[in-house]
Coordinates of C-alpha atoms and ligand atoms in Angstrom, one line a residue:
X119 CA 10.2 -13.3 -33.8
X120 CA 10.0 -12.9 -30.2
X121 CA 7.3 -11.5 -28.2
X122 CA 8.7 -8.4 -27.4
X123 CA 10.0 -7.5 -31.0
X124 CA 6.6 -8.1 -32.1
X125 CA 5.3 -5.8 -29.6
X126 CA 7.5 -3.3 -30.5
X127 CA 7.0 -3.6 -34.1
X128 CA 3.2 -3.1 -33.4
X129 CA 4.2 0.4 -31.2
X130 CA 6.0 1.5 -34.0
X131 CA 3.2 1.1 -36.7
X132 CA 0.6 2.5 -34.5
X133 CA 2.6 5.8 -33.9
X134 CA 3.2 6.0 -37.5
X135 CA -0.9 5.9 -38.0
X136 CA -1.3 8.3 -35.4
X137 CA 1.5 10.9 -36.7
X138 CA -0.9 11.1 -39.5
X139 CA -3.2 12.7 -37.6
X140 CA -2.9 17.0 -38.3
X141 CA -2.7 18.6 -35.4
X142 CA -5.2 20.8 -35.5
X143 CA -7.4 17.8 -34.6
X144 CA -8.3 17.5 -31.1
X145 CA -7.8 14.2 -29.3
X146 CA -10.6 12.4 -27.1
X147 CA -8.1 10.8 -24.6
X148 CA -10.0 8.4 -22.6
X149 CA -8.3 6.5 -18.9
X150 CA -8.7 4.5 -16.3
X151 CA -9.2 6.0 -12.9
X152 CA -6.9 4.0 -10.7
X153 CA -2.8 4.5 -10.5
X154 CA -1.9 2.8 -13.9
X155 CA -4.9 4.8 -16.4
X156 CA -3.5 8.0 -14.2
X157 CA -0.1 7.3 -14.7
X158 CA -0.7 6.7 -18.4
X159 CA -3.0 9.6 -19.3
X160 CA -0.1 11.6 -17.8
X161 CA 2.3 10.3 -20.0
X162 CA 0.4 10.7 -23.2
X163 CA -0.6 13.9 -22.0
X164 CA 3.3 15.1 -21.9
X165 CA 3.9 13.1 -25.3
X166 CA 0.8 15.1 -26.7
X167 CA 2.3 18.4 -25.3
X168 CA 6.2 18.1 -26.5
X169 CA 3.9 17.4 -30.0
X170 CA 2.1 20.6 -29.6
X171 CA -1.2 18.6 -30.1
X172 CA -4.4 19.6 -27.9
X173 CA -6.3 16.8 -26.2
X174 CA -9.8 16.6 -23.8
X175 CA -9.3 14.5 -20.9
X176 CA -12.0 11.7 -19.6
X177 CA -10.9 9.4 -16.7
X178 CA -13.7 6.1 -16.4
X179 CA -13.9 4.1 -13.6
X180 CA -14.8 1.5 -16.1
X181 CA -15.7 1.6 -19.8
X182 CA -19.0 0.5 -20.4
X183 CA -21.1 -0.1 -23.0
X184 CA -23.8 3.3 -22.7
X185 CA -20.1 5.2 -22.3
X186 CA -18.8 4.3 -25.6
X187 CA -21.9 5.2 -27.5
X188 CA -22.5 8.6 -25.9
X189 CA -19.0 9.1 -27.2
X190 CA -19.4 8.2 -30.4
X191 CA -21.6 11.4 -30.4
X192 CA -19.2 13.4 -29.8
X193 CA -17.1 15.9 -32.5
X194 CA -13.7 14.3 -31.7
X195 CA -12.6 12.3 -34.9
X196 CA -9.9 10.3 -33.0
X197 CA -9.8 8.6 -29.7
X198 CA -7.0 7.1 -28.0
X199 CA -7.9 4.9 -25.0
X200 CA -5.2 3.8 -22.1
X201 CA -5.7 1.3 -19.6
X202 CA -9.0 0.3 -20.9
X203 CA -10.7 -0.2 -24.5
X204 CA -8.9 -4.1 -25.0
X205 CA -11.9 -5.7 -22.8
X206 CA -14.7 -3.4 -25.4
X207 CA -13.6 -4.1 -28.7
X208 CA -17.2 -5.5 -30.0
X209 CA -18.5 -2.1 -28.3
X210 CA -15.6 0.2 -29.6
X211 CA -16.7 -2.3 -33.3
X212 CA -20.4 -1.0 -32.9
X213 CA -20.2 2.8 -32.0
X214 CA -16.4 3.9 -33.6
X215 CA -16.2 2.9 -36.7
X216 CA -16.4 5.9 -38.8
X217 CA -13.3 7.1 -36.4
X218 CA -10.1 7.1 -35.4
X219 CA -9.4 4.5 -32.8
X220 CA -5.8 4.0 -30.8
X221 CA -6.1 1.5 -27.7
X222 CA -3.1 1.5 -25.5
X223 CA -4.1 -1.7 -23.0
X224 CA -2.9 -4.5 -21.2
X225 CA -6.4 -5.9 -19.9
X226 CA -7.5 -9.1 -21.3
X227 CA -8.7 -8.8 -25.0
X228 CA -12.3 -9.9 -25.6
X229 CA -13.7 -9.9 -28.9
X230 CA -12.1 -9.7 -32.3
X231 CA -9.8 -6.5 -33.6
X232 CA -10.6 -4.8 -36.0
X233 CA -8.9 -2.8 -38.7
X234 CA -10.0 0.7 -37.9
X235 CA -8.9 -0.3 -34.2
X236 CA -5.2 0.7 -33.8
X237 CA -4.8 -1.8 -31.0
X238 CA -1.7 -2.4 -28.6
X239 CA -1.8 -4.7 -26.3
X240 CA 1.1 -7.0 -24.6
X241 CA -1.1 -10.0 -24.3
X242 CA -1.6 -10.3 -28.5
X243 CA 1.8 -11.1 -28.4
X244 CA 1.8 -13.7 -25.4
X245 CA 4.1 -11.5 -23.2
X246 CA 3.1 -12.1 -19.7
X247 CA 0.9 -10.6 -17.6
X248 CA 2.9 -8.7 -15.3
X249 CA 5.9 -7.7 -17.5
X250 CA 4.0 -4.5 -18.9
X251 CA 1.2 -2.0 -17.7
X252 CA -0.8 0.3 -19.3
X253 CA 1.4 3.0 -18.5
X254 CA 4.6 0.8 -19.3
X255 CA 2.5 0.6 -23.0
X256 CA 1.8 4.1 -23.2
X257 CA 5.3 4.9 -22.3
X258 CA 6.7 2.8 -25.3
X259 CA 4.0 4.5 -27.5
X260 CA 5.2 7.9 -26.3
X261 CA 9.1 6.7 -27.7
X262 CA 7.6 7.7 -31.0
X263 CA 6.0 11.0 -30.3
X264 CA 8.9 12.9 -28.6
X265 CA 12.8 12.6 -27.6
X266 CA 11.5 13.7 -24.1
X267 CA 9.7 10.7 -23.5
X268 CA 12.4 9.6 -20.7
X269 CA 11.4 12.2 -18.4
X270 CA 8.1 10.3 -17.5
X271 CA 10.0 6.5 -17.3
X272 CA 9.1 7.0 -13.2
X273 CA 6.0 7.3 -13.9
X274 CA 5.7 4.6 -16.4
X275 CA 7.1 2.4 -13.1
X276 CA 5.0 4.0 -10.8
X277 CA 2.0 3.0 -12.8
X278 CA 3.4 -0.7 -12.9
X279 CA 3.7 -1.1 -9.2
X280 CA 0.1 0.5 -8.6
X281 CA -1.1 -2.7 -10.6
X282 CA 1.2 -4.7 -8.3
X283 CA 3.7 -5.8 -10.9
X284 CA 6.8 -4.8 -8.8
X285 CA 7.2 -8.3 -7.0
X286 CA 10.8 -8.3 -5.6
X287 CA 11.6 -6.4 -9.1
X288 CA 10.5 -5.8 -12.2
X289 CA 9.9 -8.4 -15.3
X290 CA 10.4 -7.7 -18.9
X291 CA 9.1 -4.6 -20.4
X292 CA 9.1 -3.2 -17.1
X293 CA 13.1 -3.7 -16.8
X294 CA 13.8 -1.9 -19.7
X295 CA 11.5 1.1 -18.7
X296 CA 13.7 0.9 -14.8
X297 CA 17.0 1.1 -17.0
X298 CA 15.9 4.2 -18.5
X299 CA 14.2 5.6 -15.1
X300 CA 17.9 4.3 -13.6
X301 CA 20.0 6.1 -16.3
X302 CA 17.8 9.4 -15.8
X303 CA 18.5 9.5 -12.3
X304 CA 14.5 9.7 -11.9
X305 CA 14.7 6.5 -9.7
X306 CA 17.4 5.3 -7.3
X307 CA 16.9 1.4 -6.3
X308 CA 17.2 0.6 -2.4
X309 CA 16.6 -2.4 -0.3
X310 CA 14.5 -1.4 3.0
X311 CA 11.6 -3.2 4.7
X312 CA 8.4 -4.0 3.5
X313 CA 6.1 -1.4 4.6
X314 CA 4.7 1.2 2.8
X315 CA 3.8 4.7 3.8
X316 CA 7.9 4.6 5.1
X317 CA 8.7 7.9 4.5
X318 CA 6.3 9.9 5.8
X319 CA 4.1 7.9 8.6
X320 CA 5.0 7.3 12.0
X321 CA 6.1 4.2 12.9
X322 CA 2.7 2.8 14.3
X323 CA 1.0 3.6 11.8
X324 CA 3.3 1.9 9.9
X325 CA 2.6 -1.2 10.9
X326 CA -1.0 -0.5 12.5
X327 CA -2.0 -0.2 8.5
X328 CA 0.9 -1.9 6.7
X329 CA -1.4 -4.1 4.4
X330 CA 2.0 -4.9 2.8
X331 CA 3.4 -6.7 5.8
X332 CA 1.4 -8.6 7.7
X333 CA 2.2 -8.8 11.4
X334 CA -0.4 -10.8 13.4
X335 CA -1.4 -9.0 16.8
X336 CA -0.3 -5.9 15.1
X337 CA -1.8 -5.2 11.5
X338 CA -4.8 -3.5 12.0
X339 CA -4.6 -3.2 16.0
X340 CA -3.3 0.5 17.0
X341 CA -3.2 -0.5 20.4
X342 CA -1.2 -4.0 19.5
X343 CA 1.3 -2.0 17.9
X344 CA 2.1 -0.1 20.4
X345 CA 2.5 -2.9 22.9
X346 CA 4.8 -4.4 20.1
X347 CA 7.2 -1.8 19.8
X348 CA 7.1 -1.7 23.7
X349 CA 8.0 -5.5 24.1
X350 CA 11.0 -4.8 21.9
X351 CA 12.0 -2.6 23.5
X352 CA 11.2 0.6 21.4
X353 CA 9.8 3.8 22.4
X354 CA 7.3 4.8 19.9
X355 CA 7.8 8.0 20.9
X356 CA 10.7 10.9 20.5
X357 CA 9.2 13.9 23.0
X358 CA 5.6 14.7 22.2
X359 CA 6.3 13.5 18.7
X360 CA 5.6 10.1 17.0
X361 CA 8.9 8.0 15.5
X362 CA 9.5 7.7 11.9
X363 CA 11.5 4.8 10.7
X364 CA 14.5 7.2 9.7
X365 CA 14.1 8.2 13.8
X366 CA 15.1 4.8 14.7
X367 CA 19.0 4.0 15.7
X368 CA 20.8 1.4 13.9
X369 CA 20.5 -0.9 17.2
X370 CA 16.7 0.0 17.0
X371 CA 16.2 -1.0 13.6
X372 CA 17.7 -4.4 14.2
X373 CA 15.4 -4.7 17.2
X374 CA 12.3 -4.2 15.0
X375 CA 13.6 -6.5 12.6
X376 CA 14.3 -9.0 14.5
X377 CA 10.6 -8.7 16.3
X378 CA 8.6 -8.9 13.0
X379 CA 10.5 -11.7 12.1
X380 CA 9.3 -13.7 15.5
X381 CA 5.8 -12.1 14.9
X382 CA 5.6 -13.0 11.7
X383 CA 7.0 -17.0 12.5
X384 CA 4.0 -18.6 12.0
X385 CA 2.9 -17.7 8.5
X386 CA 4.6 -18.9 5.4
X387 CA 7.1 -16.6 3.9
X388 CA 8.0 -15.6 7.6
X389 CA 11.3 -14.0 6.4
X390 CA 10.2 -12.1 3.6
X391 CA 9.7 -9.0 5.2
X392 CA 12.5 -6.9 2.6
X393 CA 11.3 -5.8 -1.0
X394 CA 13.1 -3.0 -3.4
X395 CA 12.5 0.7 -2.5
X396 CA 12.1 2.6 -5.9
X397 CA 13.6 6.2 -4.1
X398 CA 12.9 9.5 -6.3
X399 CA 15.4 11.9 -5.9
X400 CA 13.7 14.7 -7.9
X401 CA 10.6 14.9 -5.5
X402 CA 10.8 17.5 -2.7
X403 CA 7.6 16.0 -0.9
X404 CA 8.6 13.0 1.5
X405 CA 5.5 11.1 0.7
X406 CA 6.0 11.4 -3.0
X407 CA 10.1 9.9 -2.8
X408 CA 8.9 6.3 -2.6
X409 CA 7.2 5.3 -5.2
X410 CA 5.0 2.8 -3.9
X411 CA 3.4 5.6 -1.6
X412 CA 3.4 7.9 -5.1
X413 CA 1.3 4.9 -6.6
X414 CA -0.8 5.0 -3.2
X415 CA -1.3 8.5 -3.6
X416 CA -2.7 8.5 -7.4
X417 CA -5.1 5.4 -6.0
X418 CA -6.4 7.8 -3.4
X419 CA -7.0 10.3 -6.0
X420 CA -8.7 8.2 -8.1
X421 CA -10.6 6.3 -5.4
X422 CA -11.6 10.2 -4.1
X423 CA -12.7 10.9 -7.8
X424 CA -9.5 13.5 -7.9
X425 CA -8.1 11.9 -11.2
X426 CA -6.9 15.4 -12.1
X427 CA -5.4 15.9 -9.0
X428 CA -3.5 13.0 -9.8
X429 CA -2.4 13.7 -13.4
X430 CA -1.2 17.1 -11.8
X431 CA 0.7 15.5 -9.3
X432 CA 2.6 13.0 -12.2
X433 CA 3.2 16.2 -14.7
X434 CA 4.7 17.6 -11.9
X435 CA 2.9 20.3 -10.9
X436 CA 3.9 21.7 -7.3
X437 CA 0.7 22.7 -6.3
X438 CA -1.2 20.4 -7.1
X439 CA 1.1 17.7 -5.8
X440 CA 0.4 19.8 -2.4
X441 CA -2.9 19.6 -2.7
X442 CA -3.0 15.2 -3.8
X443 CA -1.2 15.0 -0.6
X444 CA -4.0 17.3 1.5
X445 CA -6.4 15.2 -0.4
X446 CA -4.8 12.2 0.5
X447 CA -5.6 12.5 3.9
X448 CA -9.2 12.6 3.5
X449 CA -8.8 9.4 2.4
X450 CA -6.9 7.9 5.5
X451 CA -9.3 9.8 7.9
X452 CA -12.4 8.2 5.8
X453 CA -10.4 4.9 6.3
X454 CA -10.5 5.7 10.4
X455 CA -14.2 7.2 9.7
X456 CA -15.0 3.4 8.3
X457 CA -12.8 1.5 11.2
X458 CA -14.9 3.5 13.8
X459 CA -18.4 3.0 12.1
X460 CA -17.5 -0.6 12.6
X461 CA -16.6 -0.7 16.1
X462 CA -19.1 1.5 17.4
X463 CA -22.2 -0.8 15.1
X464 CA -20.8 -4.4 15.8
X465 CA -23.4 -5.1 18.0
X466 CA -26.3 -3.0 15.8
X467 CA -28.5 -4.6 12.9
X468 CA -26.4 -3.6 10.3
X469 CA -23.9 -5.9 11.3
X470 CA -25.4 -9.6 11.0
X471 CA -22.7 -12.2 12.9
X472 CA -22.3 -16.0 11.3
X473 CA -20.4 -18.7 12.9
X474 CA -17.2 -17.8 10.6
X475 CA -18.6 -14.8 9.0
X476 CA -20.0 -11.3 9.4
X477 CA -22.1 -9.2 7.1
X478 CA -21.8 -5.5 7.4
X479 CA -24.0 -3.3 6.3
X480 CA -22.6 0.2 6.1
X481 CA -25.5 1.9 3.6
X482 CA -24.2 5.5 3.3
X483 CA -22.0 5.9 6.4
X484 CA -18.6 4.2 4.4
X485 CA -17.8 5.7 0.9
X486 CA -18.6 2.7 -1.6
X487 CA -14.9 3.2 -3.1
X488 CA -13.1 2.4 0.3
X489 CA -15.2 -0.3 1.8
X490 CA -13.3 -3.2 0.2
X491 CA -10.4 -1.4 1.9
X492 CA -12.0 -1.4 5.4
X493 CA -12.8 -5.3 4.9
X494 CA -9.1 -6.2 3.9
X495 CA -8.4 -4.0 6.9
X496 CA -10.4 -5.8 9.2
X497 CA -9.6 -9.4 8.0
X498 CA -5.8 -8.5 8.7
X499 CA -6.5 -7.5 12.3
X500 CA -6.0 -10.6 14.1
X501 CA -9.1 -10.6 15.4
X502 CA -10.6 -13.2 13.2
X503 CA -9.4 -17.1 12.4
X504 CA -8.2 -17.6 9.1
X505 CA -10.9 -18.3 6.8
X506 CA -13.4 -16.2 8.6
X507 CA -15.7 -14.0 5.9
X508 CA -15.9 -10.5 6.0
X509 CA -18.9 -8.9 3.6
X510 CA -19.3 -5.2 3.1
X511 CA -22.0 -3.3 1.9
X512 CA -22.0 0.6 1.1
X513 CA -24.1 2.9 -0.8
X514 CA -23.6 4.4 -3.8
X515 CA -25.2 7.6 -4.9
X516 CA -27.2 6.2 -8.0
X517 CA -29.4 3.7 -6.2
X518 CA -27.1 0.6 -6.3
X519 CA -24.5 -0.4 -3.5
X520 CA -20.9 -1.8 -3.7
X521 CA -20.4 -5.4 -2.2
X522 CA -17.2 -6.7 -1.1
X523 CA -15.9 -10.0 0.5
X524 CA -12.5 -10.6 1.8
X525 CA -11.0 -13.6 3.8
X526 CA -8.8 -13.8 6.7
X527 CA -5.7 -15.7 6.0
X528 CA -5.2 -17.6 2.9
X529 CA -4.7 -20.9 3.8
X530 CA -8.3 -21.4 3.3
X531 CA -9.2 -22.9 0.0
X532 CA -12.6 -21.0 -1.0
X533 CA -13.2 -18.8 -3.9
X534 CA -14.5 -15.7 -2.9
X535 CA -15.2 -14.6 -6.6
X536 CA -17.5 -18.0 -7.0
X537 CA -19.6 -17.3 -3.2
X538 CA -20.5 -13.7 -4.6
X539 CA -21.4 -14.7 -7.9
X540 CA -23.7 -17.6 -6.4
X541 CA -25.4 -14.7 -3.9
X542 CA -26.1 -12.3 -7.2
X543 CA -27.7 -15.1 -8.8
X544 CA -30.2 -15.3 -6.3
X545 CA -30.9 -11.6 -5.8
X546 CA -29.4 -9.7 -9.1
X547 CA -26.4 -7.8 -9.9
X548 CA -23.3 -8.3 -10.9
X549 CA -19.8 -9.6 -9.1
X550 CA -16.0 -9.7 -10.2
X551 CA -12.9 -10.3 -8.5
X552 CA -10.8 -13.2 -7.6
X553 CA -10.3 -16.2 -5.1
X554 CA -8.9 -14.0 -2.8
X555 CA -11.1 -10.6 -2.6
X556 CA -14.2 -10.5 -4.9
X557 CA -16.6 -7.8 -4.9
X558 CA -19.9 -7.0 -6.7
X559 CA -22.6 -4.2 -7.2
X560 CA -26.5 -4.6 -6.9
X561 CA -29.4 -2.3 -6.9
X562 CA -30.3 -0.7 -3.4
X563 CA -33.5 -2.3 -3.6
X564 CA -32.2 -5.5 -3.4
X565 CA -30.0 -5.5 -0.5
X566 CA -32.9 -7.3 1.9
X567 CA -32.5 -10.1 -0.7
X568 CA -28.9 -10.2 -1.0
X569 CA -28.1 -9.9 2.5
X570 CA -30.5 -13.2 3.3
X571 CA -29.1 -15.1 0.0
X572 CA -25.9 -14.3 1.5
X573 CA -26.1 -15.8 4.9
X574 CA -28.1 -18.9 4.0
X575 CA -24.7 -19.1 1.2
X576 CA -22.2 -18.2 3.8
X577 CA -23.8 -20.4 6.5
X578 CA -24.0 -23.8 3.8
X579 CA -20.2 -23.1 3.0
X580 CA -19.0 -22.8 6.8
X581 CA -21.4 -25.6 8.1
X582 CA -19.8 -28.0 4.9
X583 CA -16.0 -27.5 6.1
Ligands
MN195 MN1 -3.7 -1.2 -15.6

């Protein structure tokens, strides 16, 4: 049998376990606080209300340990985890076991199942990593709970991209989910340029913070973008007002094509500058028609410790979609909040400059959840060489402060995941990631030590190229 039939042979038991459950229980519904654990709490939460069953909602940043025991205090009898729970199985073994326990995940599995575990996971059965998110796995679970389960399929997708699994289309699972969301009419497929935010940002800004495509001279650089569009021959402008893409002329649109293109010359994958634009008709709010801003938007929420917000917002609630989207731009103006910090402290103590690095210190001036966004930020500006380090520190409210470390270019072949890692062995705490952008938290006390562990590490690993 295939890896997908197994899969879905394992959905269909596990909804036949849980429709044994009477519904006067109330269900513990634990998620993930980024786009996917929103997007998939939303979609259980719909399946739980078409099956007139009442829930209590918790959204985790992470599920640790100390969580997992205070809720095996609580009075709920069953608990059904998405987007998390497949990387806690020995914890979920320890403190659960005298209850009812559904995990809906796609994170890697560590430790062994166990029987009172209902446990669905894409990886058991070898399919590949980005063929299926949590969401796409709650959305198959949700098949069994009610006929209406179609009317979320957007969202099932919208989760999917927020975990970046939308690369030039969809894979797998994911494709059967987009034939449904297709068939629905809840998403129309389009072909458009890379850049996110297309719908409802100006132009400049566009590009100025289009992470997605990275222009050199531009990314990053409000000033280089407007000198871009300029050289090209475009006027930013319409009146008082700033252009939006759908401002630009046909002739226009070329023109800016064209220029990114010759921008972009130098790095690999020049020409890619096109991707699928997943357009949803039913939304009435411009930002909320494309979904790779909708997955931006529930990141925002989560990152702004909105979760609810964002579960609103993919329930389809109108208000509360107004008020994501308010929310939302807190978010960008903490963004520009961060971006100015830096540029008004580069020459201040809390900014310590290598040859081929800089540490940044922000303490309690950046929100923690956004400084790894401010470093990737900074990295893409053009201002630095590729391989040049960026490491950002921020405060958190409990006495411990985020870390992050990001890379200009990627031509460079370091492992940012391995520096940190060496650094927190020298001054405590813990660090995650990958080659490419790592991060890593560490008691506030210890930031004197870290920071000094991390230039002698930084300054070793520069001086050795
Ligand atoms: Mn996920």
């Amino acid at each position: 049998m295939d890896g997908v039939q197994a899969f879905k042979e394992r959905v269909t038991e596990i909804a036949k376990e849980f429709k044994k459950i009477p519904k006067s229980e109330t269900i513990r519904l634990v998620s993930h606080l980024d786009c996917d654990g929103i997007c998939a709490c939303s979609i259980i939460i719909n399946a739980l209300n078409k099956d007139n069953r009442s829930y209590s909602i918790l959204i985790l940043p992470q599920l640790k340990d100390e969580t997992v025991a205070k809720l095996a205090e609580e009075d709920y009898q069953t608990f059904v985890f998405t987007d998390l729970g497949s990387g806690n199985l020995p914890s979920l073994n320890r403190y659960l076991s005298n209850k009812k326990v559904f995990v809906l995940d796609h994170h890697r599995v560590q430790g062994l199942e166990a029987d009172f575990i209902q446990h669905l996971n894409p990886r058991v059965f070898n399919l590949k990593e980005n063929e299926i998110s949590g969401s796409g796995v709650a959305y198959f679970f949700s098949k069994h709970l009610t006929s209406d389960y179609k009317s979320m399929s957007h969202i099932a997708l919208i989760g999917a991209i927020g975990d970046i699994q939308e690369n030039n289309g969809f894979s797998g699972l994911n494709c059967e989910i987009l034939d449904d969301a297709i068939s629905e009419k809840k998403i129309v497929v389009r072909t458009g340029l890379r850049l996110f935010g297309v719908n409802s940002r100006p132009i400049h800004k566009l590009l100025e913070y289009g992470s997605d495509l990275e222009i050199p001279g531009v990314t990053g650089s409000e000033s280089g973008t407007i000198q871009f569009l300029h050289s090209i021959g475009i006027n930013p402008k319409k009146g008082y007002a700033w252009k939006k893409l759908t401002d630009l002329s046909d002739s226009e649109l070329q023109k800016l094509v064209a220029g990114i293109i010759m921008r972009r010359s130098d790095l690999n994958n020049s020409e890619d500058i096109f991707s699928n634009i997943y357009y949803l008709p039913d939304e009435s709010l411009s930002v909320l028609k494309n979904a790779k801003e909708f997955s931006t938007l529930l990141n925002s929420c989560g990152r702004l410790d909105k979760a609810s917000l964002g579960i609103g917002v993919c329930l389809g609630n109108p208000e509360l979609k107004r008020r994501a989207v308010k929310s939302q731009s807190n978010y960008k103006r903490e963004i520009v909040t961060a971006m100015h910090w830096f540029s008004k402290n580069k020459d201040s103590s809390d900014v310590i400059r290598g040859d081929g690095f800089i540490i940044m210190n922000a303490k309690y001036n950046v929100l923690p959840t956004i400084i790894g966004t401010t470093a990737s930020i900074l990295v893409k500006s053009g201002d630095f060489p590729d391989g040049f380090l960026i490491l950002s520190l921020a405060r958190n409210s409990d006495m411990t402060t985020k870390i992050s470390l990001r890379i200009a270019g990627r031509t460079s072949n370091v492992d940012l995941k391995k520096i940190l890692s060496d650094i927190v062995a020298i001054s405590g705490g813990e660090a995650g990631g990958h080659q490419y952008a790592a991060g890593a938290v560490i008691d506030t006390a210890v930031e004197e030590d870290f920071i000094l562990a991390a230039q002698n590490i930084l300054k070793n690993l520069i001086r050795k190229k």
